[in-house]
Amino acid sequence: MGDIIKKHKIAFHREGSKWFSLWTNYCDRKGINYIVVNAYENDIVAHLLKNKVTHLFWHFNQSIYVDVLMARDVLFSATLAGIKTFPDFFTSWHFDDKVSQKYLLEAVGAPLVPSYVFYSKEEALNWVEATDFPKVFKLRRGAGGGNVWLINDVNHARHVIKRAFGRGIPIFNRVGNLKERVRKYRAGKDDFLGVIKGIARLFIYPKSLAKFPRECGYVYFQDYIPNNKFDIRVVVIGKRAFAIKRMVRPNDFRASGSGDILYEKENFSNETIKLAFETAEKIKSQCVAFDFVYDFQGKPLIVEISYGFVQDGYYQCVGYWDNNLVFHEGKFIPQEWIIEDALR
């Protein structure tokens, strides 16, 4: 790999996520040439070209307004300038957009949970009069189980539709945030200060989210798949995959963000891992996390996908699968695989 390393120069955006430090630590150990750049600069593409950068890496964040505003613009433009990027177009165009993911997964024939999107208030209201309940309502943006509600009857559905086609719905749910902080406090996963912060958020909107507009002009529903006490998240990076099992919150239907995670290999079926590999290849993703639930026949269904994930939830993984479904025991750092794949 030595000759390959000499041919490349990586640029990392100077951001604060753990991915940045994991990437730079790996490059330091391996002697890989890199620079740190400010991708927000007006002349960032010219700067990359001037420095003869071959790869640009940026783990951009869906909760940072400026990232959502322009990260993909810079990455896609760098690609057209001949610079390889992570994430690339196929990996990131649908990030934090559940409606885009619906179209994408349907296009490749992936087993998506049946999903419904409407851009007309009248069509949405007509549909809820004829459909069955419960249904799951989601905003196209949001992570960790946020902005996801169980709709139990037609009256609740009408209310949500009228909000969505009226003033719109903010992406930060103040009441939901407080309930989640109380749940974590009662479960011993947070201290009372967290509850105090949740109460404060009832009156003080997070500055980091204040610039985001309300979501309006559409509604997005999915079928509720009953009897799932957990979901399975499988992350595929190239020819490797790893997985976690997330238990549903008490008295809830959501597993994402619960913090109750199992890691042992016996929690994961080869069928689910194989499906994740196959779908990742179809959508041409460098890195993708699939959230799976299971129907009444035990068949895996995809709820949603994401290229990014919070590293802390995966340190306890006991191993990974290769694309031949052979399991390799031992610890690993998946962000290093991203660099290895990019430099091949």
PDB file of C-alpha atoms in Angstrom, residues 4-235:
ATOM      1  CA  ILE A   4      -0.594   3.949  -3.300  1.00  0.00           C
ATOM      2  CA  ILE A   5      -0.248   6.206  -0.248  1.00  0.00           C
ATOM      3  CA  LYS A   6       2.420   8.326  -1.933  1.00  0.00           C
ATOM      4  CA  LYS A   7       0.105   9.050  -4.856  1.00  0.00           C
ATOM      5  CA  HIS A   8      -2.658  10.515  -2.719  1.00  0.00           C
ATOM      6  CA  LYS A   9      -3.298  13.566  -0.600  1.00  0.00           C
ATOM      7  CA  ILE A  10      -6.406  13.664   1.558  1.00  0.00           C
ATOM      8  CA  ALA A  11      -8.202  16.755   2.800  1.00  0.00           C
ATOM      9  CA  PHE A  12     -10.383  16.568   5.910  1.00  0.00           C
ATOM     10  CA  HIS A  13     -12.879  19.266   6.771  1.00  0.00           C
ATOM     11  CA  ARG A  14     -12.041  20.645  10.207  1.00  0.00           C
ATOM     12  CA  GLU A  15     -15.168  19.446  11.949  1.00  0.00           C
ATOM     13  CA  GLY A  16     -15.703  18.251  15.486  1.00  0.00           C
ATOM     14  CA  SER A  17     -17.132  14.752  15.084  1.00  0.00           C
ATOM     15  CA  LYS A  18     -15.240  11.681  16.223  1.00  0.00           C
ATOM     16  CA  TRP A  19     -14.928  10.600  12.597  1.00  0.00           C
ATOM     17  CA  PHE A  20     -12.465  13.446  12.016  1.00  0.00           C
ATOM     18  CA  SER A  21     -10.138  12.355  14.830  1.00  0.00           C
ATOM     19  CA  LEU A  22     -10.424   8.680  13.880  1.00  0.00           C
ATOM     20  CA  TRP A  23      -9.519   9.518  10.294  1.00  0.00           C
ATOM     21  CA  THR A  24      -6.567  11.758  11.136  1.00  0.00           C
ATOM     22  CA  ASN A  25      -5.238   9.337  13.772  1.00  0.00           C
ATOM     23  CA  TYR A  26      -5.279   6.559  11.180  1.00  0.00           C
ATOM     24  CA  CYS A  27      -3.446   8.708   8.629  1.00  0.00           C
ATOM     25  CA  ASP A  28      -0.836   9.664  11.249  1.00  0.00           C
ATOM     26  CA  ARG A  29      -0.200   5.995  12.034  1.00  0.00           C
ATOM     27  CA  LYS A  30      -0.034   4.944   8.390  1.00  0.00           C
ATOM     28  CA  GLY A  31       1.942   7.910   7.127  1.00  0.00           C
ATOM     29  CA  ILE A  32      -0.832   9.031   4.789  1.00  0.00           C
ATOM     30  CA  ASN A  33      -0.425  12.583   3.530  1.00  0.00           C
ATOM     31  CA  TYR A  34      -3.310  14.864   4.518  1.00  0.00           C
ATOM     32  CA  ILE A  35      -4.273  18.448   5.199  1.00  0.00           C
ATOM     33  CA  VAL A  36      -7.093  19.960   7.254  1.00  0.00           C
ATOM     34  CA  VAL A  37      -9.280  22.477   5.422  1.00  0.00           C
ATOM     35  CA  ASN A  38     -12.199  24.764   6.131  1.00  0.00           C
ATOM     36  CA  ALA A  39     -14.789  23.580   3.625  1.00  0.00           C
ATOM     37  CA  TYR A  40     -16.923  26.646   4.398  1.00  0.00           C
ATOM     38  CA  GLU A  41     -14.373  28.917   2.673  1.00  0.00           C
ATOM     39  CA  ASN A  42     -15.530  30.772  -0.427  1.00  0.00           C
ATOM     40  CA  ASP A  43     -12.670  29.392  -2.550  1.00  0.00           C
ATOM     41  CA  ILE A  44     -12.581  25.869  -1.119  1.00  0.00           C
ATOM     42  CA  VAL A  45     -12.567  24.062  -4.484  1.00  0.00           C
ATOM     43  CA  ALA A  46      -9.739  26.255  -5.798  1.00  0.00           C
ATOM     44  CA  HIS A  47      -7.877  25.648  -2.520  1.00  0.00           C
ATOM     45  CA  LEU A  48      -8.205  21.877  -2.928  1.00  0.00           C
ATOM     46  CA  LEU A  49      -6.963  22.005  -6.508  1.00  0.00           C
ATOM     47  CA  LYS A  50      -4.065  24.296  -5.628  1.00  0.00           C
ATOM     48  CA  ASN A  51      -2.948  21.840  -2.936  1.00  0.00           C
ATOM     49  CA  LYS A  52      -3.275  18.908  -5.365  1.00  0.00           C
ATOM     50  CA  VAL A  53      -5.764  17.146  -3.104  1.00  0.00           C
ATOM     51  CA  THR A  54      -6.922  13.777  -4.437  1.00  0.00           C
ATOM     52  CA  HIS A  55      -9.606  13.004  -1.809  1.00  0.00           C
ATOM     53  CA  LEU A  56     -11.963  15.134   0.296  1.00  0.00           C
ATOM     54  CA  PHE A  57     -13.538  13.609   3.428  1.00  0.00           C
ATOM     55  CA  TRP A  58     -16.331  15.340   5.346  1.00  0.00           C
ATOM     56  CA  HIS A  59     -18.663  13.643   7.829  1.00  0.00           C
ATOM     57  CA  PHE A  60     -21.210  16.425   7.577  1.00  0.00           C
ATOM     58  CA  ASN A  61     -23.930  16.734  10.198  1.00  0.00           C
ATOM     59  CA  GLN A  62     -27.681  16.892   9.624  1.00  0.00           C
ATOM     60  CA  SER A  63     -28.083  19.081  12.726  1.00  0.00           C
ATOM     61  CA  ILE A  64     -25.684  21.809  11.555  1.00  0.00           C
ATOM     62  CA  TYR A  65     -27.577  24.212   9.335  1.00  0.00           C
ATOM     63  CA  VAL A  66     -24.618  25.322   7.232  1.00  0.00           C
ATOM     64  CA  ASP A  67     -23.678  21.671   6.571  1.00  0.00           C
ATOM     65  CA  VAL A  68     -27.163  20.915   5.291  1.00  0.00           C
ATOM     66  CA  LEU A  69     -27.078  24.141   3.277  1.00  0.00           C
ATOM     67  CA  MET A  70     -23.860  23.561   1.360  1.00  0.00           C
ATOM     68  CA  ALA A  71     -21.875  20.402   2.211  1.00  0.00           C
ATOM     69  CA  ARG A  72     -23.243  18.389  -0.692  1.00  0.00           C
ATOM     70  CA  ASP A  73     -22.678  21.336  -3.042  1.00  0.00           C
ATOM     71  CA  VAL A  74     -18.972  21.375  -2.168  1.00  0.00           C
ATOM     72  CA  LEU A  75     -18.597  17.598  -2.286  1.00  0.00           C
ATOM     73  CA  PHE A  76     -20.344  17.206  -5.637  1.00  0.00           C
ATOM     74  CA  SER A  77     -18.425  20.144  -7.122  1.00  0.00           C
ATOM     75  CA  ALA A  78     -15.142  18.670  -5.921  1.00  0.00           C
ATOM     76  CA  THR A  79     -16.079  15.426  -7.661  1.00  0.00           C
ATOM     77  CA  LEU A  80     -16.553  17.286 -10.945  1.00  0.00           C
ATOM     78  CA  ALA A  81     -13.122  18.846 -10.400  1.00  0.00           C
ATOM     79  CA  GLY A  82     -11.616  15.339 -10.358  1.00  0.00           C
ATOM     80  CA  ILE A  83     -11.375  14.938  -6.571  1.00  0.00           C
ATOM     81  CA  LYS A  84     -12.727  11.763  -5.017  1.00  0.00           C
ATOM     82  CA  THR A  85     -15.008  12.417  -2.070  1.00  0.00           C
ATOM     83  CA  PHE A  86     -16.514  10.811   0.963  1.00  0.00           C
ATOM     84  CA  PRO A  87     -19.417  10.815   1.049  1.00  0.00           C
ATOM     85  CA  ASP A  88     -19.903  10.761  -2.710  1.00  0.00           C
ATOM     86  CA  PHE A  89     -23.116  11.556  -4.570  1.00  0.00           C
ATOM     87  CA  PHE A  90     -24.688   8.097  -4.349  1.00  0.00           C
ATOM     88  CA  THR A  91     -23.860   7.868  -0.646  1.00  0.00           C
ATOM     89  CA  SER A  92     -25.183  11.234   0.469  1.00  0.00           C
ATOM     90  CA  TRP A  93     -27.860  12.698  -1.824  1.00  0.00           C
ATOM     91  CA  HIS A  94     -30.646  11.084   0.222  1.00  0.00           C
ATOM     92  CA  PHE A  95     -29.084  11.674   3.660  1.00  0.00           C
ATOM     93  CA  ASP A  96     -31.542  12.732   6.371  1.00  0.00           C
ATOM     94  CA  ASP A  97     -34.405  12.702   3.879  1.00  0.00           C
ATOM     95  CA  LYS A  98     -36.780   9.818   4.451  1.00  0.00           C
ATOM     96  CA  VAL A  99     -38.921  10.715   1.458  1.00  0.00           C
ATOM     97  CA  SER A 100     -35.913  10.587  -0.886  1.00  0.00           C
ATOM     98  CA  GLN A 101     -35.014   7.233   0.647  1.00  0.00           C
ATOM     99  CA  LYS A 102     -38.515   5.963  -0.153  1.00  0.00           C
ATOM    100  CA  TYR A 103     -38.069   6.708  -3.850  1.00  0.00           C
ATOM    101  CA  LEU A 104     -34.531   5.307  -3.880  1.00  0.00           C
ATOM    102  CA  LEU A 105     -35.366   2.013  -2.176  1.00  0.00           C
ATOM    103  CA  GLU A 106     -38.468   1.504  -4.311  1.00  0.00           C
ATOM    104  CA  ALA A 107     -36.367   2.140  -7.438  1.00  0.00           C
ATOM    105  CA  VAL A 108     -33.993  -0.733  -6.644  1.00  0.00           C
ATOM    106  CA  GLY A 109     -36.724  -3.108  -5.439  1.00  0.00           C
ATOM    107  CA  ALA A 110     -35.547  -3.155  -1.826  1.00  0.00           C
ATOM    108  CA  PRO A 111     -38.010  -4.443   0.804  1.00  0.00           C
ATOM    109  CA  LEU A 112     -39.042  -1.079   2.241  1.00  0.00           C
ATOM    110  CA  VAL A 113     -41.778  -0.842   4.867  1.00  0.00           C
ATOM    111  CA  PRO A 114     -44.826   0.264   2.794  1.00  0.00           C
ATOM    112  CA  SER A 115     -44.590   4.049   2.670  1.00  0.00           C
ATOM    113  CA  TYR A 116     -46.869   6.853   1.484  1.00  0.00           C
ATOM    114  CA  VAL A 117     -46.118  10.485   0.660  1.00  0.00           C
ATOM    115  CA  PHE A 118     -48.594  13.210  -0.291  1.00  0.00           C
ATOM    116  CA  TYR A 119     -48.010  16.765  -1.465  1.00  0.00           C
ATOM    117  CA  SER A 120     -51.706  17.701  -1.484  1.00  0.00           C
ATOM    118  CA  LYS A 121     -53.772  18.226   1.653  1.00  0.00           C
ATOM    119  CA  GLU A 122     -56.907  16.947  -0.084  1.00  0.00           C
ATOM    120  CA  GLU A 123     -55.245  13.759  -1.320  1.00  0.00           C
ATOM    121  CA  ALA A 124     -53.793  13.081   2.123  1.00  0.00           C
ATOM    122  CA  LEU A 125     -57.153  13.590   3.844  1.00  0.00           C
ATOM    123  CA  ASN A 126     -58.885  11.317   1.328  1.00  0.00           C
ATOM    124  CA  TRP A 127     -56.244   8.646   1.875  1.00  0.00           C
ATOM    125  CA  VAL A 128     -56.538   8.593   5.656  1.00  0.00           C
ATOM    126  CA  GLU A 129     -60.308   8.143   5.371  1.00  0.00           C
ATOM    127  CA  ALA A 130     -59.744   4.892   3.493  1.00  0.00           C
ATOM    128  CA  THR A 131     -56.607   3.479   5.137  1.00  0.00           C
ATOM    129  CA  ASP A 132     -56.279   1.393   8.293  1.00  0.00           C
ATOM    130  CA  PHE A 133     -54.520   2.348  11.518  1.00  0.00           C
ATOM    131  CA  PRO A 134     -52.172   2.632  13.279  1.00  0.00           C
ATOM    132  CA  LYS A 135     -49.745   4.331  10.908  1.00  0.00           C
ATOM    133  CA  VAL A 136     -46.347   5.881  11.603  1.00  0.00           C
ATOM    134  CA  PHE A 137     -45.950   9.560  10.693  1.00  0.00           C
ATOM    135  CA  LYS A 138     -42.482  10.957  10.056  1.00  0.00           C
ATOM    136  CA  LEU A 139     -40.902  14.202   9.060  1.00  0.00           C
ATOM    137  CA  ARG A 140     -38.396  13.738   6.298  1.00  0.00           C
ATOM    138  CA  ARG A 141     -35.678  15.067   8.639  1.00  0.00           C
ATOM    139  CA  GLY A 142     -34.615  13.832  12.079  1.00  0.00           C
ATOM    140  CA  ALA A 143     -32.579  11.093  13.777  1.00  0.00           C
ATOM    141  CA  GLY A 144     -32.602   9.025  16.955  1.00  0.00           C
ATOM    142  CA  GLY A 145     -36.345   8.388  16.800  1.00  0.00           C
ATOM    143  CA  GLY A 146     -37.183  12.095  16.779  1.00  0.00           C
ATOM    144  CA  ASN A 147     -40.003  13.461  14.602  1.00  0.00           C
ATOM    145  CA  VAL A 148     -41.634  10.022  14.488  1.00  0.00           C
ATOM    146  CA  TRP A 149     -45.172   9.593  15.837  1.00  0.00           C
ATOM    147  CA  LEU A 150     -47.583   6.699  16.052  1.00  0.00           C
ATOM    148  CA  ILE A 151     -50.939   7.738  14.576  1.00  0.00           C
ATOM    149  CA  ASN A 152     -53.677   5.609  16.101  1.00  0.00           C
ATOM    150  CA  ASP A 153     -56.817   6.869  14.385  1.00  0.00           C
ATOM    151  CA  VAL A 154     -58.178   9.024  11.596  1.00  0.00           C
ATOM    152  CA  ASN A 155     -58.753  12.048  13.856  1.00  0.00           C
ATOM    153  CA  HIS A 156     -55.095  12.129  14.859  1.00  0.00           C
ATOM    154  CA  ALA A 157     -54.104  11.740  11.210  1.00  0.00           C
ATOM    155  CA  ARG A 158     -56.336  14.648  10.164  1.00  0.00           C
ATOM    156  CA  HIS A 159     -54.767  16.839  12.851  1.00  0.00           C
ATOM    157  CA  VAL A 160     -51.223  16.071  11.682  1.00  0.00           C
ATOM    158  CA  ILE A 161     -52.127  16.660   8.036  1.00  0.00           C
ATOM    159  CA  LYS A 162     -53.679  20.035   8.797  1.00  0.00           C
ATOM    160  CA  ARG A 163     -50.548  21.068  10.716  1.00  0.00           C
ATOM    161  CA  ALA A 164     -48.275  19.896   7.901  1.00  0.00           C
ATOM    162  CA  PHE A 165     -50.222  21.859   5.279  1.00  0.00           C
ATOM    163  CA  GLY A 166     -50.748  24.833   7.588  1.00  0.00           C
ATOM    164  CA  ARG A 167     -48.062  26.422   9.748  1.00  0.00           C
ATOM    165  CA  GLY A 168     -45.850  23.397   9.357  1.00  0.00           C
ATOM    166  CA  ILE A 169     -44.050  21.308  11.988  1.00  0.00           C
ATOM    167  CA  PRO A 170     -40.739  22.320  13.636  1.00  0.00           C
ATOM    168  CA  ILE A 171     -37.955  19.766  13.379  1.00  0.00           C
ATOM    169  CA  PHE A 172     -37.271  20.024  17.110  1.00  0.00           C
ATOM    170  CA  ASN A 173     -40.022  18.505  19.260  1.00  0.00           C
ATOM    171  CA  ARG A 174     -39.789  20.291  22.623  1.00  0.00           C
ATOM    172  CA  VAL A 175     -42.230  18.043  24.465  1.00  0.00           C
ATOM    173  CA  GLY A 176     -40.782  14.901  22.922  1.00  0.00           C
ATOM    174  CA  ASN A 177     -37.295  16.009  23.941  1.00  0.00           C
ATOM    175  CA  LEU A 178     -38.383  16.467  27.555  1.00  0.00           C
ATOM    176  CA  LYS A 179     -40.107  13.067  27.641  1.00  0.00           C
ATOM    177  CA  GLU A 180     -36.974  11.402  26.297  1.00  0.00           C
ATOM    178  CA  ARG A 181     -34.772  13.087  28.908  1.00  0.00           C
ATOM    179  CA  VAL A 182     -37.131  11.991  31.674  1.00  0.00           C
ATOM    180  CA  ARG A 183     -37.076   8.434  30.307  1.00  0.00           C
ATOM    181  CA  LYS A 184     -33.284   8.362  30.295  1.00  0.00           C
ATOM    182  CA  TYR A 185     -33.162   9.796  33.825  1.00  0.00           C
ATOM    183  CA  ARG A 186     -35.539   7.110  35.120  1.00  0.00           C
ATOM    184  CA  ALA A 187     -33.500   4.434  33.332  1.00  0.00           C
ATOM    185  CA  GLY A 188     -30.296   5.688  34.937  1.00  0.00           C
ATOM    186  CA  LYS A 189     -28.845   6.813  31.603  1.00  0.00           C
ATOM    187  CA  ASP A 190     -28.821  10.534  32.394  1.00  0.00           C
ATOM    188  CA  ASP A 191     -28.684  12.759  35.464  1.00  0.00           C
ATOM    189  CA  PHE A 192     -31.303  15.218  36.711  1.00  0.00           C
ATOM    190  CA  LEU A 193     -29.483  18.050  34.966  1.00  0.00           C
ATOM    191  CA  GLY A 194     -30.630  16.493  31.712  1.00  0.00           C
ATOM    192  CA  VAL A 195     -34.233  16.814  32.853  1.00  0.00           C
ATOM    193  CA  ILE A 196     -33.632  20.457  33.762  1.00  0.00           C
ATOM    194  CA  LYS A 197     -32.224  21.046  30.280  1.00  0.00           C
ATOM    195  CA  GLY A 198     -35.306  19.400  28.794  1.00  0.00           C
ATOM    196  CA  ILE A 199     -37.552  21.757  30.766  1.00  0.00           C
ATOM    197  CA  ALA A 200     -35.474  24.731  29.603  1.00  0.00           C
ATOM    198  CA  ARG A 201     -35.919  23.608  26.003  1.00  0.00           C
ATOM    199  CA  LEU A 202     -39.682  24.074  26.395  1.00  0.00           C
ATOM    200  CA  PHE A 203     -38.968  27.803  26.402  1.00  0.00           C
ATOM    201  CA  ILE A 204     -35.567  28.187  24.698  1.00  0.00           C
ATOM    202  CA  TYR A 205     -35.208  26.752  21.206  1.00  0.00           C
ATOM    203  CA  PRO A 206     -31.754  25.258  20.417  1.00  0.00           C
ATOM    204  CA  LYS A 207     -29.634  27.827  18.581  1.00  0.00           C
ATOM    205  CA  SER A 208     -28.181  25.097  16.387  1.00  0.00           C
ATOM    206  CA  LEU A 209     -31.652  24.317  15.018  1.00  0.00           C
ATOM    207  CA  ALA A 210     -33.196  27.796  14.989  1.00  0.00           C
ATOM    208  CA  LYS A 211     -32.320  28.435  11.332  1.00  0.00           C
ATOM    209  CA  PHE A 212     -34.068  25.321  10.075  1.00  0.00           C
ATOM    210  CA  PRO A 213     -37.500  26.069   8.593  1.00  0.00           C
ATOM    211  CA  ARG A 214     -40.635  24.232   9.642  1.00  0.00           C
ATOM    212  CA  GLU A 215     -41.430  21.144   7.603  1.00  0.00           C
ATOM    213  CA  CYS A 216     -44.530  21.781   5.543  1.00  0.00           C
ATOM    214  CA  GLY A 217     -46.229  21.027   2.240  1.00  0.00           C
ATOM    215  CA  TYR A 218     -46.077  17.248   2.517  1.00  0.00           C
ATOM    216  CA  VAL A 219     -46.930  14.307   4.768  1.00  0.00           C
ATOM    217  CA  TYR A 220     -45.087  11.008   4.995  1.00  0.00           C
ATOM    218  CA  PHE A 221     -46.539   7.844   6.528  1.00  0.00           C
ATOM    219  CA  GLN A 222     -45.347   4.270   6.878  1.00  0.00           C
ATOM    220  CA  ASP A 223     -47.263   1.150   7.798  1.00  0.00           C
ATOM    221  CA  TYR A 224     -46.898   0.222  11.442  1.00  0.00           C
ATOM    222  CA  ILE A 225     -45.240  -3.199  11.659  1.00  0.00           C
ATOM    223  CA  PRO A 226     -46.474  -4.703  14.946  1.00  0.00           C
ATOM    224  CA  ASN A 227     -44.786  -7.005  17.442  1.00  0.00           C
ATOM    225  CA  ASN A 228     -41.267  -5.651  16.917  1.00  0.00           C
ATOM    226  CA  LYS A 229     -39.555  -5.323  20.267  1.00  0.00           C
ATOM    227  CA  PHE A 230     -36.311  -4.249  18.604  1.00  0.00           C
ATOM    228  CA  ASP A 231     -34.810  -3.182  15.322  1.00  0.00           C
ATOM    229  CA  ILE A 232     -31.592  -4.324  13.681  1.00  0.00           C
ATOM    230  CA  ARG A 233     -29.153  -1.788  12.328  1.00  0.00           C
ATOM    231  CA  VAL A 234     -26.634  -3.099   9.800  1.00  0.00           C
ATOM    232  CA  VAL A 235     -23.846  -0.839   8.558  1.00  0.00           C
TER     233      VAL A 235
END
